[in-house]
Tab-separated table of C-alpha atoms in Angstrom:
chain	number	residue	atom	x	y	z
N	1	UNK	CA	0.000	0.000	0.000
N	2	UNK	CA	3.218	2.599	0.663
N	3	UNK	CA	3.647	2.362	-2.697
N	4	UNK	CA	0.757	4.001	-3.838
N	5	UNK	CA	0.540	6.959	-1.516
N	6	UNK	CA	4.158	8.434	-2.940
N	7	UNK	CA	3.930	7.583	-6.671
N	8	UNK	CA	2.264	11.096	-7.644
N	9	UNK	CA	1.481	10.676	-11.256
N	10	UNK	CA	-0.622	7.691	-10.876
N	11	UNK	CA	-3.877	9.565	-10.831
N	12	UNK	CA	-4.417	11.471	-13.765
N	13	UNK	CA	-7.310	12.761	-15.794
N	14	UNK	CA	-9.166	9.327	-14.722
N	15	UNK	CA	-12.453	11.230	-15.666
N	16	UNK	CA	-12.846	12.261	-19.500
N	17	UNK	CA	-14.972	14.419	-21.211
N	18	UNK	CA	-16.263	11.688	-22.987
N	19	UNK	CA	-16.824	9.932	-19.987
N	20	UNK	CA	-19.304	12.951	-18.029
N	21	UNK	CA	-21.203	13.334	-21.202
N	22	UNK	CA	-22.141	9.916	-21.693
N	23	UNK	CA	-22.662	10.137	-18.071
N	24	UNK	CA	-25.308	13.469	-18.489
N	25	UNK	CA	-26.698	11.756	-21.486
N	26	UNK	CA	-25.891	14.969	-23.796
N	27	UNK	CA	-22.853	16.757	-25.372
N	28	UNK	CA	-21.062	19.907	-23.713
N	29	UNK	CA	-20.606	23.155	-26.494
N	30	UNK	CA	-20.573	26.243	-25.917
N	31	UNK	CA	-23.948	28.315	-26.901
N	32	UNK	CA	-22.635	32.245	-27.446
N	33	UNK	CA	-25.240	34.661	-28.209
N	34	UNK	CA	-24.196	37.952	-29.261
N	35	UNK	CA	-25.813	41.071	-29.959
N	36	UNK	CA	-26.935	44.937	-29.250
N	37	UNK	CA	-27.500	46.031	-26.119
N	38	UNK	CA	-31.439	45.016	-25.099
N	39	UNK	CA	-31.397	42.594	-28.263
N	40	UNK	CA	-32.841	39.853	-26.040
N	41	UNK	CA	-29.506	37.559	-25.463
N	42	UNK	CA	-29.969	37.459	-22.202
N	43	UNK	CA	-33.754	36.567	-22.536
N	44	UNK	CA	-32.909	34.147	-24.720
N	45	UNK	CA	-29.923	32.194	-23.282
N	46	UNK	CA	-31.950	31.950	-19.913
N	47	UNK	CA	-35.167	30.809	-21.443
N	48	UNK	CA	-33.252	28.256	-23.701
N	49	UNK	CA	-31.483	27.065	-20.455
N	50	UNK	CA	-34.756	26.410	-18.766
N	51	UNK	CA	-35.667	24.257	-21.508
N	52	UNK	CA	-32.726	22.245	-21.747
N	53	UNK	CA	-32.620	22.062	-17.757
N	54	UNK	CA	-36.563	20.403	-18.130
N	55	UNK	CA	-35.220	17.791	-20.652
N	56	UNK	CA	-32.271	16.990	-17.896
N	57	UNK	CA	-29.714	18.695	-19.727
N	58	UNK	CA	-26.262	19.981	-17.181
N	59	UNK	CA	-26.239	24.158	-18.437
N	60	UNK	CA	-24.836	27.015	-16.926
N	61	UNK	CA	-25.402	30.577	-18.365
N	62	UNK	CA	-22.656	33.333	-17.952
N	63	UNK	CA	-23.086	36.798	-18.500
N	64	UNK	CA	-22.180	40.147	-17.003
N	65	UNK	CA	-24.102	39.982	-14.274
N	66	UNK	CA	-21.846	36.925	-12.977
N	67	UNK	CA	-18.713	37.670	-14.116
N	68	UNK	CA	-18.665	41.519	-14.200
N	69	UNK	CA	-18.442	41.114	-10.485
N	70	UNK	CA	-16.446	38.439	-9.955
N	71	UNK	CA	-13.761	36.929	-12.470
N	72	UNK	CA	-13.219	39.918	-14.470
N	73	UNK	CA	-14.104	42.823	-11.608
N	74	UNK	CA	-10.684	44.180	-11.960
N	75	UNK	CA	-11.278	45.039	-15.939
N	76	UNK	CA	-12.992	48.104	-17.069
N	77	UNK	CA	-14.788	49.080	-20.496
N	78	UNK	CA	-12.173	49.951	-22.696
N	79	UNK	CA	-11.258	47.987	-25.961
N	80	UNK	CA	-8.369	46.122	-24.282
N	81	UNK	CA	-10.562	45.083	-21.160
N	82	UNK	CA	-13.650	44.310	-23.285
N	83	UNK	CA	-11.108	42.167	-25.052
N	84	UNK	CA	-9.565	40.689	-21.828
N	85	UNK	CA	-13.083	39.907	-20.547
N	86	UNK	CA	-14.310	38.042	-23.424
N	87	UNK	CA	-10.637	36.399	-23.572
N	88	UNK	CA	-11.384	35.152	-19.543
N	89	UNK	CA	-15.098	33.940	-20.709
N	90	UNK	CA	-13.719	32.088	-23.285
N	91	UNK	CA	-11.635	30.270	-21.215
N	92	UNK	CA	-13.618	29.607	-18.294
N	93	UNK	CA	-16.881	28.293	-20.615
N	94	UNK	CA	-14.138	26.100	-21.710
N	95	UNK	CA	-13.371	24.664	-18.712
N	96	UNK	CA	-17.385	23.852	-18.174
N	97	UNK	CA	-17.337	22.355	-21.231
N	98	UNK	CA	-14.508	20.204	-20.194
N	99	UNK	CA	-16.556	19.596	-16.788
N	100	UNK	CA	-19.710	18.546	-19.294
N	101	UNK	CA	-21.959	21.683	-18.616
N	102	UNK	CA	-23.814	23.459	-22.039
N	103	UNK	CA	-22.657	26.594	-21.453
N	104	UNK	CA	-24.682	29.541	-22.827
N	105	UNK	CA	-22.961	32.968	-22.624
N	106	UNK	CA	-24.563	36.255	-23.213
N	107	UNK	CA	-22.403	39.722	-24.242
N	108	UNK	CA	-22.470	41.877	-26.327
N	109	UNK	CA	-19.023	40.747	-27.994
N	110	UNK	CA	-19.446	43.515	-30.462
N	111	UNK	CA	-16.084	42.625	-32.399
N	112	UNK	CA	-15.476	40.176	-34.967
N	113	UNK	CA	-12.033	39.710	-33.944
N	114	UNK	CA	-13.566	38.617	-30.818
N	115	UNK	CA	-15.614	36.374	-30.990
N	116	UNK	CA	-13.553	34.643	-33.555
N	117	UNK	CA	-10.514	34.821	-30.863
N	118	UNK	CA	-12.885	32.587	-28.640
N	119	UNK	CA	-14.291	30.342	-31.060
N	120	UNK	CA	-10.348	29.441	-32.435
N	121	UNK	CA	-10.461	28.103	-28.328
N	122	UNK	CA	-12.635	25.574	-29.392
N	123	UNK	CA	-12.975	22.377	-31.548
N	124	UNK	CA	-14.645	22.506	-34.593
N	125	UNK	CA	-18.426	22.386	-34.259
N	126	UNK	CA	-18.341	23.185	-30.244
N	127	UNK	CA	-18.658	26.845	-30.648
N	128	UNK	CA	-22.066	27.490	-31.595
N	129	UNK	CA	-22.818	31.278	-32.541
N	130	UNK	CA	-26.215	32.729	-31.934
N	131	UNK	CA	-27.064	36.573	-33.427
N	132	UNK	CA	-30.034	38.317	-31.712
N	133	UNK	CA	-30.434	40.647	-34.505
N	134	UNK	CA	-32.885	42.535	-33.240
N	135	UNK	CA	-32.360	45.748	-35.269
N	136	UNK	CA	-31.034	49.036	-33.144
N	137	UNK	CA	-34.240	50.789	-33.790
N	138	UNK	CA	-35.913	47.858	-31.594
N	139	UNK	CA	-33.440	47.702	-28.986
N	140	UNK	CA	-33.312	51.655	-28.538
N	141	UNK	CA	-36.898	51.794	-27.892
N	142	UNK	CA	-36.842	48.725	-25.400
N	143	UNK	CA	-34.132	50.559	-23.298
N	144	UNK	CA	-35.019	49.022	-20.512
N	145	UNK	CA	-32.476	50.993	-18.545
N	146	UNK	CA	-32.315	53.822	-20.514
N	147	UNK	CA	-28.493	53.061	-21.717
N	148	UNK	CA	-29.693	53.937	-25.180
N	149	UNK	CA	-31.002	57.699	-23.532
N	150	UNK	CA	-27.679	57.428	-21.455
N	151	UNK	CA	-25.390	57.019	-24.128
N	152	UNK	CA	-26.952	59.811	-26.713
N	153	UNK	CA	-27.130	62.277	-24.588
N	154	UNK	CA	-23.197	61.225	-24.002
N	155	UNK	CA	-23.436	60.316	-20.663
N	156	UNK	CA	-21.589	57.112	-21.555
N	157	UNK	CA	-18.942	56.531	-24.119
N	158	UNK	CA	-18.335	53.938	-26.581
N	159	UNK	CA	-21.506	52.545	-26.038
N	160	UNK	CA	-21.923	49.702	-28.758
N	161	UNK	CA	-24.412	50.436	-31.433
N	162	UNK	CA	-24.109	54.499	-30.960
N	163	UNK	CA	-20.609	55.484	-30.259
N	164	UNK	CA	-18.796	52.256	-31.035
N	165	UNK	CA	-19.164	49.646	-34.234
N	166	UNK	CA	-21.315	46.089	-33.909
N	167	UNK	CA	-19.808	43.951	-36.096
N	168	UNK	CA	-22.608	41.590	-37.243
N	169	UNK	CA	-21.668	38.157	-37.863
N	170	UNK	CA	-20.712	36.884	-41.115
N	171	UNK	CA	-21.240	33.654	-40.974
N	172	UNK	CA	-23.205	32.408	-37.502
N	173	UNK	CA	-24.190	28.865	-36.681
N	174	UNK	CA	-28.104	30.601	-36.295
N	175	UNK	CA	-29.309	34.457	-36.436
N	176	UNK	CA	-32.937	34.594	-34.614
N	177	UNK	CA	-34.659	37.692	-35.406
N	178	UNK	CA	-34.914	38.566	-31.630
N	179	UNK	CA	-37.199	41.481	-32.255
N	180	UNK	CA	-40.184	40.313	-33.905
N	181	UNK	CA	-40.081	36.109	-33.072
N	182	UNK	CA	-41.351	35.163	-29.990
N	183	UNK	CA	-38.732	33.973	-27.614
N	184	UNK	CA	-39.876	30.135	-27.570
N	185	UNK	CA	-39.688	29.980	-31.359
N	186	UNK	CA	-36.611	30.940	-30.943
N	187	UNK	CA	-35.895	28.109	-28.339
N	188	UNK	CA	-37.215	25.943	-30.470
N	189	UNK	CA	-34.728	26.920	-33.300
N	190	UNK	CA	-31.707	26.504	-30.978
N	191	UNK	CA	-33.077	22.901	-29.735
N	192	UNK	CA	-33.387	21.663	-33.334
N	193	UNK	CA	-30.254	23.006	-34.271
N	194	UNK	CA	-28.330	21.188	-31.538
N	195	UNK	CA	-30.334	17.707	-32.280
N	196	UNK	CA	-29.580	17.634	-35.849
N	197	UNK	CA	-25.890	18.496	-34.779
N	198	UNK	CA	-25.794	15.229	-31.904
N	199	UNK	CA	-25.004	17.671	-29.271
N	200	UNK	CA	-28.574	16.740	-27.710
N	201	UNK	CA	-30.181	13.119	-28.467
N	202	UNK	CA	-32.563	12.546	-30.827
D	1	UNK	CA	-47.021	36.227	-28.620
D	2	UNK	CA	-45.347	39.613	-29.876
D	3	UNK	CA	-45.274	40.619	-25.731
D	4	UNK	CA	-42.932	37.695	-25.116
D	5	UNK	CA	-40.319	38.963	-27.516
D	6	UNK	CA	-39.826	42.174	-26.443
D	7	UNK	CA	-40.162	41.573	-22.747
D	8	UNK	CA	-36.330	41.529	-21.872
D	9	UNK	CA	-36.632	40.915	-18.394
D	10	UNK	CA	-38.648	38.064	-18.669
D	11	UNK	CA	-36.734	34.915	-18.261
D	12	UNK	CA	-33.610	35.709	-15.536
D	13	UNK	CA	-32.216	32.823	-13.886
D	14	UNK	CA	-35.339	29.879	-13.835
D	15	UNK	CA	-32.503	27.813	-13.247
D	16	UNK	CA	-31.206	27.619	-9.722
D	17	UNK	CA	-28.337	26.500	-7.746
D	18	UNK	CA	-30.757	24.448	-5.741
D	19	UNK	CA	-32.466	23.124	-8.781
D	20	UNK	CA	-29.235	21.815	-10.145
D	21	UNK	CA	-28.259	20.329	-6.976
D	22	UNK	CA	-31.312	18.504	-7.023
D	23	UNK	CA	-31.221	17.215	-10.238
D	24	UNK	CA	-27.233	16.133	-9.153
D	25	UNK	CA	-28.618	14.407	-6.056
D	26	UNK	CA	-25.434	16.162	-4.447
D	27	UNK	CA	-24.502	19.562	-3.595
D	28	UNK	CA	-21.887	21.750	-4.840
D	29	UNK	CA	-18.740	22.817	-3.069
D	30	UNK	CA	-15.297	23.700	-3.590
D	31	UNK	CA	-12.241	20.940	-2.369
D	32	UNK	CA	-9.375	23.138	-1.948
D	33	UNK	CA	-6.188	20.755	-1.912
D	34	UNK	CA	-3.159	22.563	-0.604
D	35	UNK	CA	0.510	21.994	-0.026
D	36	UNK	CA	4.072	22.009	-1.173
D	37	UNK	CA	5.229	20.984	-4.903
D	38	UNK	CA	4.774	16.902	-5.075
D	39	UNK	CA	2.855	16.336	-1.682
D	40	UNK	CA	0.323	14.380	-3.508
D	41	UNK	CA	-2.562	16.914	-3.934
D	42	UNK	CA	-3.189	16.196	-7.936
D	43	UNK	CA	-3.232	12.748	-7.157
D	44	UNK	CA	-5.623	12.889	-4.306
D	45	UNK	CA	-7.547	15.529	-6.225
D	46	UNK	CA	-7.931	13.413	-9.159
D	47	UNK	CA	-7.975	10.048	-6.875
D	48	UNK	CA	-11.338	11.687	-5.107
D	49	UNK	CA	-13.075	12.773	-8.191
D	50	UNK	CA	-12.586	9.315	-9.499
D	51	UNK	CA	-14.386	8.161	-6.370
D	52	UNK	CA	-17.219	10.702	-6.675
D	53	UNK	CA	-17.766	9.659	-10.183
D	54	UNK	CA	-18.231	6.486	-10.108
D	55	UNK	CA	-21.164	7.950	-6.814
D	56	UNK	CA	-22.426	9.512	-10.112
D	57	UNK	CA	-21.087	13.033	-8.683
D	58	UNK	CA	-20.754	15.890	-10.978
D	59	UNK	CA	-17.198	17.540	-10.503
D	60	UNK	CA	-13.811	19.189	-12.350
D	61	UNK	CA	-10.426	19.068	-11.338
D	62	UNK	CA	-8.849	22.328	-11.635
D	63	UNK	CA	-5.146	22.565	-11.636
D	64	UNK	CA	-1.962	24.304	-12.965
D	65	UNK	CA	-2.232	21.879	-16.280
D	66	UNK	CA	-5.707	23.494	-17.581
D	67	UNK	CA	-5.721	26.748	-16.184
D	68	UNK	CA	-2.378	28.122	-16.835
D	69	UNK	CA	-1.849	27.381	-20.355
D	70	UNK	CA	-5.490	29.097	-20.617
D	71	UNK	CA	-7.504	31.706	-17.760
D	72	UNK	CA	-4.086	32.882	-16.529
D	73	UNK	CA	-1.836	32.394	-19.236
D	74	UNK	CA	-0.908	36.094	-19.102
D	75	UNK	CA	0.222	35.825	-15.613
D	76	UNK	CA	3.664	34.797	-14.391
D	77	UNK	CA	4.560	33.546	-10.572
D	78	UNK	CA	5.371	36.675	-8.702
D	79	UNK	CA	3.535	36.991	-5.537
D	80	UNK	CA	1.158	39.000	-7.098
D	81	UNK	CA	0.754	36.980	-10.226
D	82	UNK	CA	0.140	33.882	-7.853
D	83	UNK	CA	-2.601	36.299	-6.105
D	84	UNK	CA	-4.363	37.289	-9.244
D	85	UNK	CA	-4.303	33.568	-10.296
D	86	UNK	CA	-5.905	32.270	-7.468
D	87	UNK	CA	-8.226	34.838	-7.159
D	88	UNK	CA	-9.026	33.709	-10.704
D	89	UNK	CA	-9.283	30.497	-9.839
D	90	UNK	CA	-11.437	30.749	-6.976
D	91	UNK	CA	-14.049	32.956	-8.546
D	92	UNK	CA	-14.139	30.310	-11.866
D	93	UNK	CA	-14.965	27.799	-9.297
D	94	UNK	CA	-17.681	29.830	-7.834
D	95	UNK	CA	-19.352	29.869	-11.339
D	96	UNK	CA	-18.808	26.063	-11.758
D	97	UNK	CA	-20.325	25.341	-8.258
D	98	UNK	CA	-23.241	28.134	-9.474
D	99	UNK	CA	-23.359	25.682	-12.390
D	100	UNK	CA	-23.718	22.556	-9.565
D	101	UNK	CA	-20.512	21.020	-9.946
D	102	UNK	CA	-18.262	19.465	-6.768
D	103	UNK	CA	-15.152	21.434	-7.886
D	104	UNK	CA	-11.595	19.890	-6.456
D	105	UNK	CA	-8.622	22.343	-6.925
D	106	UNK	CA	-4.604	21.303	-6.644
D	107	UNK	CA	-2.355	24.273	-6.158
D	108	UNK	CA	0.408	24.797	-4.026
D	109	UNK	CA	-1.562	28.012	-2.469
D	110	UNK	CA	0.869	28.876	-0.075
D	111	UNK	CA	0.024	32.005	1.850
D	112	UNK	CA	-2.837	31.887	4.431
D	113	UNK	CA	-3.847	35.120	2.823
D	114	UNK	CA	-4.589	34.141	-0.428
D	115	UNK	CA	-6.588	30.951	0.857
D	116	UNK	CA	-8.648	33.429	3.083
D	117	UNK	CA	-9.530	35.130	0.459
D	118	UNK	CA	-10.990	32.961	-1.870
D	119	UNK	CA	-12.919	31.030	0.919
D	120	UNK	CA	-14.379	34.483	1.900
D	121	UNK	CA	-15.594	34.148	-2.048
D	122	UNK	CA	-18.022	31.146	-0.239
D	123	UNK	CA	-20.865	30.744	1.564
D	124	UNK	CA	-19.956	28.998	5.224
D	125	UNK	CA	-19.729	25.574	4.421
D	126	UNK	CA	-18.783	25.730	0.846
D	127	UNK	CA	-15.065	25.859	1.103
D	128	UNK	CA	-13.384	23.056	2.319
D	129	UNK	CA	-9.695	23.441	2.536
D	130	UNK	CA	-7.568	20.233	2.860
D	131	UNK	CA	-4.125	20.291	3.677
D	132	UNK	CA	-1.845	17.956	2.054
D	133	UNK	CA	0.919	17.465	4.280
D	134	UNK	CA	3.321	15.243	3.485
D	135	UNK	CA	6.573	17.031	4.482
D	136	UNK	CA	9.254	18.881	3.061
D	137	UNK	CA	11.403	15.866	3.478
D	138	UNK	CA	9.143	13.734	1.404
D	139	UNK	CA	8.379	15.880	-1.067
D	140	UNK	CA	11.795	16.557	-1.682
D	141	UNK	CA	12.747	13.122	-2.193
D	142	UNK	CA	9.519	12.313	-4.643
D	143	UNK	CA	10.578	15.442	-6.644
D	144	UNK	CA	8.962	14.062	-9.996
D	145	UNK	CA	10.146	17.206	-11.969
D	146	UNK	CA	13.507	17.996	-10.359
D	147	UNK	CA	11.754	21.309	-8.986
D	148	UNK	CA	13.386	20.666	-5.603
D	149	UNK	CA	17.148	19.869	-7.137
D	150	UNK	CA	17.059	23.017	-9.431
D	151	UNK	CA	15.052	25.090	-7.064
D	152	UNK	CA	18.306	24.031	-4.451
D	153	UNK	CA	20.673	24.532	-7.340
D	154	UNK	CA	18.805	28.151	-6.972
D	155	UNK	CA	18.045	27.830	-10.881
D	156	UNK	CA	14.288	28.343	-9.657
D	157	UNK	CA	13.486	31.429	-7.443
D	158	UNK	CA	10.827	31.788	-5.190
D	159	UNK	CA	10.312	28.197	-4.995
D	160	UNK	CA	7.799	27.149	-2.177
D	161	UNK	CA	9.683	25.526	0.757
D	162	UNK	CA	12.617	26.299	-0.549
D	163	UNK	CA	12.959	29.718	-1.082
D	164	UNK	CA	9.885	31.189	-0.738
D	165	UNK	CA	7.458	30.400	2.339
D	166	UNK	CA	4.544	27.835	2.633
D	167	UNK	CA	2.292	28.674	5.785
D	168	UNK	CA	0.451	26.119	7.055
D	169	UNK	CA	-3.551	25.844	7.177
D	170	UNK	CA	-3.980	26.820	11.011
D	171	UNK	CA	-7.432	25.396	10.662
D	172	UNK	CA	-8.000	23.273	7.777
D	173	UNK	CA	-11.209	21.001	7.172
D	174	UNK	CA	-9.249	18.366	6.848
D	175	UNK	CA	-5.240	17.353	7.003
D	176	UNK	CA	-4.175	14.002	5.451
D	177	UNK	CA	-0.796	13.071	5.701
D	178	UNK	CA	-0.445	12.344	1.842
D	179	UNK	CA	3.350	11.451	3.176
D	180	UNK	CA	2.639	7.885	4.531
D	181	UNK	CA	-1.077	7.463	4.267
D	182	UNK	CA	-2.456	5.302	1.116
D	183	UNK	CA	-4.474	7.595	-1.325
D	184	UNK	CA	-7.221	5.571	-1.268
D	185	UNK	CA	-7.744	5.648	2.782
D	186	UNK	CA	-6.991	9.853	2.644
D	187	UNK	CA	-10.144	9.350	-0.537
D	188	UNK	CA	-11.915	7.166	2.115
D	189	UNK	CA	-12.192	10.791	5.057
D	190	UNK	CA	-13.007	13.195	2.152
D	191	UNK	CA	-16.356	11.212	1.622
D	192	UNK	CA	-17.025	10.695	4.949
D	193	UNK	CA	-16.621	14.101	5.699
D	194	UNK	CA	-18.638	14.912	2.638
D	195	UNK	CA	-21.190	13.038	3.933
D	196	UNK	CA	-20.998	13.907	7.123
D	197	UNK	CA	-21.407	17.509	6.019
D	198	UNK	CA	-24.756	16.850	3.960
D	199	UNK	CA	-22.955	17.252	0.127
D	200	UNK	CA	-23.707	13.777	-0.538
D	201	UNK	CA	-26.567	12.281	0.565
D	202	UNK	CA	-26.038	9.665	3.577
């Protein structure tokens, strides 16, 4: 028994990826939605999570409201920490994704650079992009916390949208009109998209 | 149906921490492993989650290997690089335990300090710190890497226990003297106390 207690490398990586997602019966990728300010990612990632939670499905949603505070509270708005944050929620949706959790993220992530930056962190086909394209006339009259009002009056700069470029996606794994559809189509859309791709069973 | 879609504020966080744990049939915590370079804390990290798998526990193994090469691959190891990193670390594994997962961490986390700090990131209860203490003497002679011989060679600064301090847990939730003690028995407390504590079920 001596033996085992000093040879250190013996235990390593005994648990696989593989091995939790045949154990949670589904495949871990990583949802990201992107989108305007008030385009409905939020809305969307949480309502698709509560689906996917009801059909037994491990999920976790990240967004600013967890990791503004937390993880990246020591980064401010500028292009280099807007970069650095989406850099740090790259990396940490991987690592749920390694643990076997779905992992829908919701930011803004205005630049293609980006987003592209995070996907590259990612094997082919586990990076699923998701634009709410709402339209800025939409999500300027939504405003639900007057940032819209906020930002063209100037009271806050580089706000995406009005005083700083969206880069819409080129090329996105699904773009959900998030300003006319009603959310649960929308759902619906996400859940057939990750059948057909065998991330969820069939 | 049109209301839906443009109510933003709708769907926020259906899914809960409780809900998860539920659907687990375990709760979520954080293992923090901690002690000098080779005292056996990846193996007993790794050694436990092995365990709890095969219980049908949800859980990740954090560790140098996946999160410097990725979260803190911009940071280097002067003391305050080591801070920042496991402050990074500590508020990642608050998100995976938000996400229900039984997260098990390995690093050499030397100053009292730093451990303080990310158990003040938990809820009583939630932080379990377990000190692997197998002795500088030990570890010295396992030295898997030749850390130890370069480190006394002084081709290595700062090197914990050697030339840079390691301050023992004063009040730990658990010490295991990964030294003599066969892996398996030090597995054999951690579920005990984990179900001692209520995070698996009895």
């Amino acid at each position: 028994m001596e033996s085992k207690a000093t040879d250190i490398t013996w235990y390593k990586s005994l648990v696989s990826r593989a091995d939790r997602e045949r154990m949670n019966g589904h495949k871990s990728v990583v949802l990201w939605f992107t989108g305007l300010s008030a385009s409905g990612k939020s809305t969307l990632a949480h309502a698709t999570e509560e689906r996917l939670f009801k059909m037994d499905c491990r999920t976790y949603v990240m967004d600013g409201d967890n990791v503004r505070h937390g993880l990246c509270s020591d980064l401010g708005f500028t292009l280099e920490d807007r970069h650095e944050n989406l850099r740090r929620v790259g990396e940490t949706a991987k690592l749920l994704v390694e643990a076997g959790v779905l992992v829908l993220t919701a930011f803004i992530s205005p630049l293609r650079s980006d987003r592209e930056s995070v996907r590259s962190l990612f094997p082919h086909g586990q990076f699923i992009e998701i634009f709410c394209d709402a339209g800025l006339e939409v999500c300027e009259q939504r405003d639900p916390k007057d940032l819209y009002k906020r930002a063209r009056r100037g009271e806050i700069a580089n706000f995406t949208g009005i005083s700083s470029p969206y880069e819409d996606p080129l090329n996105p794994e699904l773009r959900v009109d998030s300003g006319k559809s009603p959310v649960e189509d929308n759902v619906d859309e996400i859940i057939a998209i990750l059948r057909m791709r065998g991330i969820l069973p069939a």
